[in-house]
Structures are given as C-alpha cells and as structure tokens.
Coordinates of C-alpha atoms in Angstrom, one line a residue:
Chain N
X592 CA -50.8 35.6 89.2
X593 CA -50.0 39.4 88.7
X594 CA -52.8 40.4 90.9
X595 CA -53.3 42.5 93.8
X596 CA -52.7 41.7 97.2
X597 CA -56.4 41.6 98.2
X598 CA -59.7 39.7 96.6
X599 CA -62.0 42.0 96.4
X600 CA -65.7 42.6 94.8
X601 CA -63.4 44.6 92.3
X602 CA -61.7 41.1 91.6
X603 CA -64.6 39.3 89.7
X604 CA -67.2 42.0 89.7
X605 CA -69.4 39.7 87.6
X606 CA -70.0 37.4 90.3
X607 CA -71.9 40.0 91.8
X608 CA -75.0 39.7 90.1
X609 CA -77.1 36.5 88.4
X610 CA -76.6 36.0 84.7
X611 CA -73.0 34.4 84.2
X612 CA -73.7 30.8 82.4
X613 CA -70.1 29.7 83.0
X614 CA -66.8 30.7 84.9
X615 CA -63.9 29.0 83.2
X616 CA -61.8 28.3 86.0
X617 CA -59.4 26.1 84.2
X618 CA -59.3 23.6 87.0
X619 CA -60.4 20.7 85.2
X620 CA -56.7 19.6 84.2
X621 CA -55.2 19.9 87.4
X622 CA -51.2 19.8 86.9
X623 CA -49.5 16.7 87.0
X624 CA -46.1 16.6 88.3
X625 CA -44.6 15.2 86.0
X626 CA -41.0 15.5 87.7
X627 CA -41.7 13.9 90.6
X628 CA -40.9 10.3 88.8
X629 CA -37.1 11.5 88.4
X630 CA -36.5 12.8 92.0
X631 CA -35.6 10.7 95.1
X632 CA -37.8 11.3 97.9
X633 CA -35.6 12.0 101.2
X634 CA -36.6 13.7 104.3
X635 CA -34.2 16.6 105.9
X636 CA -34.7 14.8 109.7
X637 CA -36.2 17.7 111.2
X638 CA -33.5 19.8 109.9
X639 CA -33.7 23.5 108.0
X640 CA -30.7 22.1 105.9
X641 CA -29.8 19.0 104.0
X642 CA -26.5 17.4 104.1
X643 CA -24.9 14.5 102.1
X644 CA -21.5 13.3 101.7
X645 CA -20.5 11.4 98.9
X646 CA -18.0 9.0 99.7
X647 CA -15.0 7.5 97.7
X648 CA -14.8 3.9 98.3
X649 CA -11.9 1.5 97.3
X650 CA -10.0 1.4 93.9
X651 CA -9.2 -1.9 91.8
X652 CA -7.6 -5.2 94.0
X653 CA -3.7 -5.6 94.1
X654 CA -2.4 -8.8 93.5
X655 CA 0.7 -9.4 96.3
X656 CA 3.2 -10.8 95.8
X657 CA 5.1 -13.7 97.8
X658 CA 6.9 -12.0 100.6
X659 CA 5.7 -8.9 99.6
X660 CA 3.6 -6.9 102.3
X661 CA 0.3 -6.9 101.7
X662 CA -0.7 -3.3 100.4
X663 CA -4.1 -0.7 102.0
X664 CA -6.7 1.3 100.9
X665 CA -9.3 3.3 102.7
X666 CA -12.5 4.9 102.7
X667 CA -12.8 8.5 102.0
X668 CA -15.2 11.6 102.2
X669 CA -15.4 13.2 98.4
X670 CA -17.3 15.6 99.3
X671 CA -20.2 17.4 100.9
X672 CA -22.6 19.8 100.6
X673 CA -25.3 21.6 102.6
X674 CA -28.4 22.8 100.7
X675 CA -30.4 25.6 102.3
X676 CA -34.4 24.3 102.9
X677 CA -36.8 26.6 100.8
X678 CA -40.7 27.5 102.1
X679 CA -42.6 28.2 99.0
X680 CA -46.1 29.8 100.1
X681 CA -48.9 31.3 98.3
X682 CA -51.7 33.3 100.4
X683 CA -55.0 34.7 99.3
X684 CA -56.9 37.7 101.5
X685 CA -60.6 38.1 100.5
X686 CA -62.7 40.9 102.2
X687 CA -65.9 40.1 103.5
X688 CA -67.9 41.5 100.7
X689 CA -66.2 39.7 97.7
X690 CA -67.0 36.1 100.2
X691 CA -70.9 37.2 101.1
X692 CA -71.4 38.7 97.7
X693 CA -70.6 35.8 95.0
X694 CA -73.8 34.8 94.1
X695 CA -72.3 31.8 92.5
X696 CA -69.5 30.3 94.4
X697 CA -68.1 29.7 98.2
X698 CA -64.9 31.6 97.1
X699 CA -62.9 29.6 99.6
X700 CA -62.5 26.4 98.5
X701 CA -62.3 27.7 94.9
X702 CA -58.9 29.6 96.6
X703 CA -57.6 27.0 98.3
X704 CA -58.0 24.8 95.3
X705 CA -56.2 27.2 93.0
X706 CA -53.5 28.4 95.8
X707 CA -53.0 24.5 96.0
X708 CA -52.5 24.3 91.9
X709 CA -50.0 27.0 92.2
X710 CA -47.8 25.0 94.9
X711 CA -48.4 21.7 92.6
X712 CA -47.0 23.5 89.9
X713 CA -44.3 25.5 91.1
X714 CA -42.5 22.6 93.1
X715 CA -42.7 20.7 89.3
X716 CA -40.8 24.0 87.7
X717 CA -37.9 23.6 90.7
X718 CA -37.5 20.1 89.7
X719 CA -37.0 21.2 86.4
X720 CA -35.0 24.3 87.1
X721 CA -32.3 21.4 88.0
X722 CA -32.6 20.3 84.8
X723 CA -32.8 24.0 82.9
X724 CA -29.3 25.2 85.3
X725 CA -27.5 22.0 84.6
X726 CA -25.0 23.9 82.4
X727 CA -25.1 27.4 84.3
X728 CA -22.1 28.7 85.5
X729 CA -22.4 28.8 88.9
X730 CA -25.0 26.4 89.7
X731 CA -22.7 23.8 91.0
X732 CA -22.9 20.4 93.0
X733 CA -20.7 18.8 95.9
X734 CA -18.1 18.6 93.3
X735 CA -17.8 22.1 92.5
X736 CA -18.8 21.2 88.9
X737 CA -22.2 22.3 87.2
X738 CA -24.5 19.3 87.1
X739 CA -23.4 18.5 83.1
X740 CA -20.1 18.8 82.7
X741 CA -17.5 17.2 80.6
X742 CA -14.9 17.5 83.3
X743 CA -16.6 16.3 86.6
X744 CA -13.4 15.8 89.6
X745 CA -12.7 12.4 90.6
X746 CA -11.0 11.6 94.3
X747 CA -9.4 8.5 92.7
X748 CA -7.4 11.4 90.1
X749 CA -8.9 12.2 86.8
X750 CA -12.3 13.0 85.4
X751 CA -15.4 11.6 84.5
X752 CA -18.1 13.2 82.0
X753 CA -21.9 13.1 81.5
X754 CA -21.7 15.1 78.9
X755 CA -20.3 14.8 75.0
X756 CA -17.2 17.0 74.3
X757 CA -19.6 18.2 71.5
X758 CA -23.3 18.2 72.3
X759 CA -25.7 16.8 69.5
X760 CA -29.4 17.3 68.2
X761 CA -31.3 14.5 69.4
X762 CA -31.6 11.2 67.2
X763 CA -31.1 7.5 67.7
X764 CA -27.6 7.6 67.0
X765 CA -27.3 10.4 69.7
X766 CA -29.0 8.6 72.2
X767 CA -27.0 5.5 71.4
X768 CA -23.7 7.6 72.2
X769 CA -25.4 8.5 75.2
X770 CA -26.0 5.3 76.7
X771 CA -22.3 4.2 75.9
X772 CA -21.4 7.1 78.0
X773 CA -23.8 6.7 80.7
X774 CA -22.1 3.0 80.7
X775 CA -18.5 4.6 80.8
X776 CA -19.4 6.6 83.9
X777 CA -16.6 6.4 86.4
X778 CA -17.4 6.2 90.6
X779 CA -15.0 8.5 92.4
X780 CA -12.6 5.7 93.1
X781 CA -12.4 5.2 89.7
X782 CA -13.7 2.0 89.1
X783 CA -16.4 2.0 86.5
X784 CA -20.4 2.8 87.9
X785 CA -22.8 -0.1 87.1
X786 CA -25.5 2.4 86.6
X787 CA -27.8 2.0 83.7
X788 CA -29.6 4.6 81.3
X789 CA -33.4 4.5 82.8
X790 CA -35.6 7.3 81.1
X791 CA -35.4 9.6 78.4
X792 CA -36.4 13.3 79.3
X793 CA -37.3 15.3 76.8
X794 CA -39.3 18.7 76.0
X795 CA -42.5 19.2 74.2
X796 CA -40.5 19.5 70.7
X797 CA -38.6 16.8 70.6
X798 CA -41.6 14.5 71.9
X799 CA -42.3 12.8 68.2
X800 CA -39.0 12.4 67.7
X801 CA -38.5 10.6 71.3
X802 CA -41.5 8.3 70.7
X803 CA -40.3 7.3 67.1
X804 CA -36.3 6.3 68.2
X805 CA -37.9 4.5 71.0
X806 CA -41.2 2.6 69.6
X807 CA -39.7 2.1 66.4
X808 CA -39.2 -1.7 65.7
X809 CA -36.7 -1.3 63.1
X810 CA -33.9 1.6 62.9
X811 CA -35.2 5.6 62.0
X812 CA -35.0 7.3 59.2
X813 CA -33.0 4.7 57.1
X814 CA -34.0 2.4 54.5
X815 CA -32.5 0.0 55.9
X816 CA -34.0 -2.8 57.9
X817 CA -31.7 -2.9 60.7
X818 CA -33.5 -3.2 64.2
X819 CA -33.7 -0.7 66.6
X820 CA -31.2 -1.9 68.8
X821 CA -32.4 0.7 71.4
X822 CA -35.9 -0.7 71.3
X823 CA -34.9 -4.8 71.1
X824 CA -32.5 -4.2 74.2
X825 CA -35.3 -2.6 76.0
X826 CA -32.5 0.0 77.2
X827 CA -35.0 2.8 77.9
X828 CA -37.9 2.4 80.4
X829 CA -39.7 5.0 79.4
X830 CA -39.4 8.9 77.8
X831 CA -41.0 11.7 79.8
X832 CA -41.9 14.4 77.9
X833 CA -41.5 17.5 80.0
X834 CA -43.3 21.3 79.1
X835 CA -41.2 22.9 82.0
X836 CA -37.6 22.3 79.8
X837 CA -37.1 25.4 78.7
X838 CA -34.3 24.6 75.9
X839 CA -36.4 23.4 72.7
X840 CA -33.3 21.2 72.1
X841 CA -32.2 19.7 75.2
X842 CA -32.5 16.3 75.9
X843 CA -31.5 14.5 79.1
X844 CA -31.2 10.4 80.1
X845 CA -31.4 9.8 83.6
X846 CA -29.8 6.8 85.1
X847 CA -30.5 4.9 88.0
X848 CA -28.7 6.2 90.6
X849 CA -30.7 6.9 93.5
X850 CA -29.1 9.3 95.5
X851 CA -28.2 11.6 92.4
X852 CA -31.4 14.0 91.6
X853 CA -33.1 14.2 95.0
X854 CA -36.1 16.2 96.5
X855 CA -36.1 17.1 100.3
X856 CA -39.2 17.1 101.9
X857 CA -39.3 19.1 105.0
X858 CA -43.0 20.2 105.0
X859 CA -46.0 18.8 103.0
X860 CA -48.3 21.3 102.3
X861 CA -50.1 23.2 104.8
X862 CA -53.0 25.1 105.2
X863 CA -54.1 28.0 107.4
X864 CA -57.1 29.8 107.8
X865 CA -58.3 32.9 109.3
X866 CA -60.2 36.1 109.8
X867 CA -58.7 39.4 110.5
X868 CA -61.4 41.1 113.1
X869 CA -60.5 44.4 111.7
X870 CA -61.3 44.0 108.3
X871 CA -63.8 40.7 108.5
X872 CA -61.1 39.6 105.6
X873 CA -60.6 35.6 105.6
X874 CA -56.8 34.9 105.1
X875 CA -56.0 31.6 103.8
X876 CA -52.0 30.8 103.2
X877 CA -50.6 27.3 102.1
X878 CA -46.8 26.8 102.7
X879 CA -44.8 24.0 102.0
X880 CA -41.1 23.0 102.6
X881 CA -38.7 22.2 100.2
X882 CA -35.5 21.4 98.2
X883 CA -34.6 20.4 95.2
X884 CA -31.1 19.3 94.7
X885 CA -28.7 16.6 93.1
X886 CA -25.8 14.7 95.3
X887 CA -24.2 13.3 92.0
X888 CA -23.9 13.8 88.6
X889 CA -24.2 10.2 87.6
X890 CA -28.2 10.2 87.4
X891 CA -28.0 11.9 84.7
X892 CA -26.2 12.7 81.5
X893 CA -27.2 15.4 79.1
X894 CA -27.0 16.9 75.3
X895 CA -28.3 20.7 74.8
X896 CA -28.7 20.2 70.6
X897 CA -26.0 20.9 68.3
Chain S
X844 CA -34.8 32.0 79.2
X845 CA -36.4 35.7 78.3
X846 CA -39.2 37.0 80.6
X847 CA -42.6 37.5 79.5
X848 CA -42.8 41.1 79.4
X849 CA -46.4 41.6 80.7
X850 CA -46.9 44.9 83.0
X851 CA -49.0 44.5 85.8
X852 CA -48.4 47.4 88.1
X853 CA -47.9 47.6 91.6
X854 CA -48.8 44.6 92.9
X855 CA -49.0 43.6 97.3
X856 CA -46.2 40.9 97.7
X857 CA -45.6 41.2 101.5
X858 CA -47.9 42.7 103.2
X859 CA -45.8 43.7 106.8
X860 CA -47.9 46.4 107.5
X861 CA -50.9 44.4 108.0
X862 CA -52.8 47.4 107.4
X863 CA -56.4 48.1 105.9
X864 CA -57.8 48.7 102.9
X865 CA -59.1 52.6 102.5
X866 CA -62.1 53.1 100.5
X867 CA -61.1 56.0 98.4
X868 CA -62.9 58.1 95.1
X869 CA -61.9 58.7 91.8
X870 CA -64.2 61.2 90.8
X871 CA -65.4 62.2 87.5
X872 CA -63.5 64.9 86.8
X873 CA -60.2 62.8 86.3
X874 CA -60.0 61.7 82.7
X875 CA -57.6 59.2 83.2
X876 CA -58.3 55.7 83.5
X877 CA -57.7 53.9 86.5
X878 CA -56.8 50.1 87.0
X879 CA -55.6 47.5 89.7
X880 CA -52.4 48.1 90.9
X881 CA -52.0 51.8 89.8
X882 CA -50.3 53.9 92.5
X883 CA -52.6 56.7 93.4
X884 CA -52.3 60.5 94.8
X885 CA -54.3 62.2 96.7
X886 CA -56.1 65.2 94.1
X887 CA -57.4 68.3 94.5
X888 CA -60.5 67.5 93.5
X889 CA -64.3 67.6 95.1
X890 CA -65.0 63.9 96.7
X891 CA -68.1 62.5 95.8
X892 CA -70.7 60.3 97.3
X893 CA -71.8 57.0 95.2
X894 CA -75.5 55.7 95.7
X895 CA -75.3 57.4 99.3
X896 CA -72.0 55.5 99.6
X897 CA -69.2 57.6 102.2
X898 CA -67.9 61.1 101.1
X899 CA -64.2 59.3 100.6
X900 CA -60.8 60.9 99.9
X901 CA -60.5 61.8 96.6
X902 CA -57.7 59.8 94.3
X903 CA -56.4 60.1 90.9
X904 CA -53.8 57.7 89.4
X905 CA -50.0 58.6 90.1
X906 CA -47.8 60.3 87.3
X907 CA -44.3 59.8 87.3
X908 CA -42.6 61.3 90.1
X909 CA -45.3 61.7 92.4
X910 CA -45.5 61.0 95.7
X911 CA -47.6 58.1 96.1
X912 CA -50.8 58.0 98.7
X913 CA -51.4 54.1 98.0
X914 CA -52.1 51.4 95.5
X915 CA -55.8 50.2 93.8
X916 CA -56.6 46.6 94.9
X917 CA -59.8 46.5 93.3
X918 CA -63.2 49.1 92.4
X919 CA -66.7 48.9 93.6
X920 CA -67.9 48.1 89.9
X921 CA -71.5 48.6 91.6
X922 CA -72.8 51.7 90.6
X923 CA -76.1 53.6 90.2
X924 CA -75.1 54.3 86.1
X925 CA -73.0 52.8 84.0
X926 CA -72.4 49.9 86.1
X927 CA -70.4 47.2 84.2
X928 CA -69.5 44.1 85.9
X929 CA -67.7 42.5 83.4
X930 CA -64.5 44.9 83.7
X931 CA -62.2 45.3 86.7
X932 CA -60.9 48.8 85.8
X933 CA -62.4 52.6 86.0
X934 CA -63.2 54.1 82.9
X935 CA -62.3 57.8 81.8
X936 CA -64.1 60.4 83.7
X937 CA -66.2 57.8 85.8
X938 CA -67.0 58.7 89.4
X939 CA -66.0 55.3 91.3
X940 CA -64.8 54.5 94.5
X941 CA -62.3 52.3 95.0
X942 CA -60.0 49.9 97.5
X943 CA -56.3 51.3 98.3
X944 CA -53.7 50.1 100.0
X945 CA -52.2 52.5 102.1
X946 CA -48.6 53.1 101.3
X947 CA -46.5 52.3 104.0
X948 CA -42.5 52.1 104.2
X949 CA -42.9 48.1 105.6
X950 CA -45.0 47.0 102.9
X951 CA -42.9 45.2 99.7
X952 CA -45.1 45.2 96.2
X953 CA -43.2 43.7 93.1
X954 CA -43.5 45.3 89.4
X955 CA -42.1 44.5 86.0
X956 CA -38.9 46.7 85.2
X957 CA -39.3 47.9 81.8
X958 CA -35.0 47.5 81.0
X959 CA -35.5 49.3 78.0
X960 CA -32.1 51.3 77.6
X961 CA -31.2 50.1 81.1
X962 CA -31.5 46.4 83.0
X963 CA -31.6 46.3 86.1
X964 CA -28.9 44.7 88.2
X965 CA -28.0 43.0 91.3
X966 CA -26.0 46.5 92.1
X967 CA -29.3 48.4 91.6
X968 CA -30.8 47.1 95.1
X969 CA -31.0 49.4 98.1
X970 CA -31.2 52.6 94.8
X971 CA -34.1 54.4 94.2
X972 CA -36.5 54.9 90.8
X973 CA -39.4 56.3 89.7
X974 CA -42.3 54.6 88.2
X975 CA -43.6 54.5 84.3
X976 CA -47.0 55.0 83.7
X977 CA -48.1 52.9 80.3
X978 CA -51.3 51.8 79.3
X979 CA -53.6 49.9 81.2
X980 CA -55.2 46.7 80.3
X981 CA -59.4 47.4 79.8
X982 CA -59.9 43.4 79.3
X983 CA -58.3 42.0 82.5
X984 CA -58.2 45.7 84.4
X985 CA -54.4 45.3 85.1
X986 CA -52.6 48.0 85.6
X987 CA -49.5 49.1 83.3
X988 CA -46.8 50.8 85.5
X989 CA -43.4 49.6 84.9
X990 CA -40.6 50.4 87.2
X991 CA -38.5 52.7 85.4
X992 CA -35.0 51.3 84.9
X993 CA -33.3 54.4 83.6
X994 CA -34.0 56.3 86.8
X995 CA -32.1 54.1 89.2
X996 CA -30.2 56.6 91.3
X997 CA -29.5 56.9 94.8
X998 CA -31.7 60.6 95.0
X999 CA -34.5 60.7 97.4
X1000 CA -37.2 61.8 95.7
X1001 CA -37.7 58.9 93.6
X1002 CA -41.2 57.3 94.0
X1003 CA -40.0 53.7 94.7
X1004 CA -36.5 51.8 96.2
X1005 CA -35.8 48.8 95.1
X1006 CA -35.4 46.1 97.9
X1007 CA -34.6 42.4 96.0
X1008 CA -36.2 40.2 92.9
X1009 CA -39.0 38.4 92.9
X1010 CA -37.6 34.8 94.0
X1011 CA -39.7 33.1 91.2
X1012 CA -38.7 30.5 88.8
X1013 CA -40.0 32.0 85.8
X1014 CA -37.9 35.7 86.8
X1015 CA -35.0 36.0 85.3
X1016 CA -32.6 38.6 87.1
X1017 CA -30.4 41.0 85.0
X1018 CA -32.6 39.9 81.9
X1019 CA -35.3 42.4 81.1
X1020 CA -38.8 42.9 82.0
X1021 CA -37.4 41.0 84.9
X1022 CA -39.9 41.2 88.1
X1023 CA -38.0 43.6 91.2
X1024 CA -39.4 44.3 94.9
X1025 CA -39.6 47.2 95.8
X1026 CA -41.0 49.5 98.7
X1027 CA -42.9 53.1 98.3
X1028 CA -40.2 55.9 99.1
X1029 CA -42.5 58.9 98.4
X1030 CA -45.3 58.3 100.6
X1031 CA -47.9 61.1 100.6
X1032 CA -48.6 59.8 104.5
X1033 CA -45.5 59.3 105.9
X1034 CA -42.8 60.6 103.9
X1035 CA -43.4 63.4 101.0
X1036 CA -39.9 64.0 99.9
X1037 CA -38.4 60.2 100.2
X1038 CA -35.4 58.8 101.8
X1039 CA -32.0 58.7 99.8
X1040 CA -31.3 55.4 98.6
X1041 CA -27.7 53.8 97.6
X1042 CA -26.0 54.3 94.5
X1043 CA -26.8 52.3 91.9

C-alpha cells in the first residue's frame, strides 16, 4: 500500500536477475467478502445517488360503533434519504523497464490481480464500517438517529430501540435478551415488526464463544442440564465471524429485513489499460461504483460489551 | 480505532500533472541514505555517470525546510559495484541514480502526520507545514518523512500545504498518525519561496 506512485525496476529489484526460488505474493487466500451475505443487493437505476423513502403504513383497526362514522387512516412518507454514490479506484503505473525486465513474471496480470484484491477487500471494510459507525455521533440514517440507538423516532409517536439501555458482554443470556428485543421491534406505525433474529455477527474474539452459545446442545457454562433454548428453537441461522469489526467486544444480530443494511451497486469493477507514448509506462486502473448504506434500523440490533 | 503509525514518506496519490519520471543521481559524496518516497533537492555536488549511464542532475534527500526538487519513486539497484538487488533503498555514500517525480503544484502525494504534540485537524486544511525527516526503512526501502504537525501555519515557506485526508477506511481523521494530502509548496522548479497558505 504505502508505495510510490510508479512501479519501477527500483520496486522489486530482485526480479531483475535469476536466482529468486520463491516470491511470496500472498495471493493464495484471496479475500472472501465476508459482508456481502448481510447486505441487500439494489441497483442506483443509472443514477449517481440513491434514494429510499420509508414509509409509515396504517396503525391498529378501530372497531365502530353503530351510528358512529366510520373513522381514516392514511399512508405516510417517514422519511428519506439520499446517499451520495462512491468510485473506489486503485491504479498501478509500471515503466517499461520494470515490465521487459522481470525475469520471472508478466507483471501485469500479477497487478491486476492484486489491484483487484485491494477493491475485493476494501468494499468488505465499507460494509463493515456500517457496522464499526453504528454508534458514532454523526453517522446517522433517514431517521436522523445513528444506526444503534436506544431512542430511534417513530411517525406513529414514540420510540423504538435496537439497542439495550445498558449494553452487555456477549453470552447466551445476552443474546437471548437480544432476540426478545429484536421481537419487540416496533414499525413506524407502531404496530409491532414481524421480523426475526437471522445471524449472529461477531468479531475474531468473541468467535469461540459464538460457536459454543450456538452449537451447544444443552445451556453454557452451567451445571445444569437445561437445553440451549437458542440452539433447540433454531433461532439463529448462522454466526459470521467478521476480522473487519474493529471493537473486540461488539456483537451484532441481524434480522431479516430486507431493505435495512443495503449495498448500491452502480458499477462492477472495471478495468482499463494503457500505455503512455511518452514514458512507454503501461497504466492499468480498476474502478468500481459504490454505496454502502442502511434504510432502517430494524435489520439489525446491537450490544458493544459491557 | 487508532491508526497504524507506519511512516512511509511522500507517496504519488494523484498524479494531475501527468508528468515524467527524471532520472536523477545521488552521488557518493552524500552520506545520507536515501529511500522511496524521500523528497529530494537539487545539491551542489559533482553528477556522476553510472556504467556509462547519463551525466544526471545531482540529488540529495530533503532536510526540513527545504525547497523540494521532487520525490524518489524507485533506484536503479543495477550497478557496476555493490549492486544489491535485494533492497529498494540507497545506501550511505553510494553513487546511484534514481527515479524522481518532478514536484509540481497539481500533483497531490499523501504522508503520515506524526501528531506528536499536535493532531492535525479538519481546520488545518488549505495551512502550510514542513516535513520531518526520521529514519528510513533498509528492509522494505520506505521512506520515513512525516508531515510535521507542529509546523501547521499559514507562512509561505513551508515545504508542503495540506489539501484534504486520505479518504481511506483504515484513516482515522483528527486521531494521530492519521494519513493527510498534501501538495509540494516549495518547489525548487516552479516556486522556491512557496505560496502562503490559510491559517491553521
């Protein structure tokens, strides 16, 4: 990464000249994204923005009664927000020399391959930097709340949290609290969400712990032999342990609300290649277009340890 | 989230100039070791020729406060003696030509901030400062200039002005060693004495 602008035959000066058994490229684990499971795939239409409106449908039935004039709700906008489209990019310039000198590699394709790792990678670390922000000041959604709030608005009057007025270490009897309030979530008209807990999303530290409350037949850490009501419900789908979380103690359950933590696709990956005729340098640059966002609060609930 | 604090000198980030690469020398008599990204001057001293290589214009790395000819994107590790290809840097007192960037007022290069007694702030853009020269890296021939937070000012004759953040995820702004962009203000080619920036 903290390189200079150019490739030269300064840049691996031991590709110059036989004798090298090995270059350890650390290509062989490519990244996997593991984000991408936990973000909706939507397209911006052909726009440089994305726009959603979340909409407040109708509250609880009236009953009428005889004589009495029947009584009317209505449909409302919530709220809306525009997101800006980002172009992430990562470019590579080789001079001629460092390209005719290698006397082990095309130097191309071993760019493009690590330009495309970069792009891979970094587009996982914004999915996670929704997850990182989702308690900094500042980094609000359509409802002028951040993303984990205790106190997110309702249209219908009131508030709605997906997050514990105190915030706990993880363990079984955190994550059971956690599912009873994923269930207590409230839509904006203030009827109750039907949306249910779907994965556990954890970071590297807490990933024994994660697979123990989950694959444990019988309750953790106790004597007893109570089951695992987590487990025997089959709650959880799955826990996704993620490296890019950058809290130690954070923990996060998504739910399964599609339209909450969402990725805008605007532009897959592309590739350009050229050659300056003033230098002889080739210039390869990938860009691709992107965003990555939530519309609502409710796919997701969060602790960030005691 | 702290960042890694891991100096790496000037490096190209937007290249607007779309200008050339100079071959340049550092000759032998400069004992100071050179590495990619160091800002360079021009020096008073003798150019060489390398294995009937071009008599090029003579370099030596930057100090603090100087106005800066250009930045080292690489060396020409291929040399009649001494040749090492298994380091990316110039050695003390080792006649070697090199690969510079021209400085130009277009061209943006980011660089760690070194926030030591000061970090840098969103109020410090537009300002001018002056660069650090620390200890270069022999193993992976990185450079270890540090923009120098403490000299932030809106004076002219600082060496660099400060233009924005690196728009990375991993750079944290307003926390230290935080990663700034920055364009060359004192620029041996163009402009010796530097344009006055904002106040800080």
């Amino acid at each position: 990464m903290a390189n200079s602008g150019r490739i030269t035959t300064g840049s691996i000066p031991r590709a110059l000249q036989m004798g090298v058994d090995d270059f350890v490229n650390h290509l062989n684990k490519s990244y996997q994204s593991v984000g991408q499971r936990l973000f909706t795939q939507k397209d911006s239409h052909g726009k440089g923005f994305y726009e959603a409106v979340s909409l407040a449908g109708m509250g609880e039935a009236s009953r009428k009664g005889e004589g009495s004039p029947i009584s009317y709700d209505s449909l409302d906008q919530e709220n809306n927000k525009r997101w800006t489209v980002y172009t992430m990019v990562k470019a590579a310039r080789m001079t001629m020399e460092a390209i005719d000198d290698n006397v082990y590699q095309d130097v191309i394709p071993m760019v493009a391959k690590e330009i495309a790792k970069s792009l891979v990678y970094t587009k996982d670390v914004k999915r996670a930097e929704i997850f990182n922000n989702a308690i900094t000041s500042g980094e609000n959604g359509p409802d002028g709340v951040v993303l984990i709030s205790t106190s997110h608005p309702l249209q219908a009057g009131g508030l709605s949290a997906n997050r514990a007025a105190t915030d706990s270490d993880f363990s079984e009897d955190a994550l059971e609290n956690m599912i009873i309030l994923v269930d207590g979530f409230l839509n904006p008209d203030g009827l109750k969400s039907m949306y249910s807990s779907k994965y556990l999303v954890v970071p590297s530290a807490l990933q024994f712990e994660a697979c123990r409350v989950l694959e444990s037949k019988l309750r953790t850490g106790t004597a007893e032999n109570d089951i695992n009501a987590i487990n025997s419900k089959g709650i959880i789908d799955d826990y996704i342990v993620w490296k890019h979380l950058s809290d130690t103690d954070s923990w996060f359950l998504t739910t399964d609300a599609e339209d909450s933590l969402v990725e805008v696709n605007r532009k897959g990956i592309q590739r350009q290649e050229h050659n300056d005729p003033y230098t002889f340098d080739t210039i390869i640059s990938f860009y691709e277009r992107y965003r990555m966002l939530f519309n609502d609060w409710r796919g997701i609930a969060g602790s960030f340890g005691a | 989230m702290a960042n890694v604090d891991a100096a790496y000198g000037l490096a190209l980030h937007e290249d607007n100039s779309q200008s050339s690469l100079i071959t340049c020398v550092i000759p032998s008599g400069d004992g100071t070791a050179t590495f990619v990204g160091d800002a360079v001057k021009l020096y008073d001293l003798d150019s060489v020729r390398i294995d009937g290589g071009p008599y090029a214009l003579p370099v030596v790395q930057a100090a603090a406060t100087d106005p800066i000819f250009g930045v080292v994107m690489g060396f020409n590790q291929v040399i009649p003696s001494g040749m090492d290809l298994g380091r990316r840097h110039r050695p003390v007192s080792t006649s070697m030509y090199c690969f510079v960037k021209p400085a130009h007022p277009l061209d943006i290069y980011r660089i760690q901030c070194d926030d030591d007694t000061e970090t840098i702030a969103v109020s410090d853009i537009g300002s001018n400062a002056d660069i650090v020269v620390g200890s270069g890296d022999t193993i992976s021939g990185m450079s270890g200039m540090e923009l120098n937070s403490d000299t932030t000012a809106a004076t002219a004759g600082l060496q660099l002005k400060i233009v924005g953040f690196v728009d990375r995820p991993s750079n944290q702004v307003g926390v230290a060693n935080q990663d700034v962009l920055v364009t060359i203000n004192q620029n041996q080619a163009f402009n010796d004495a530097g344009v006055a920036g904002v106040a800080e």
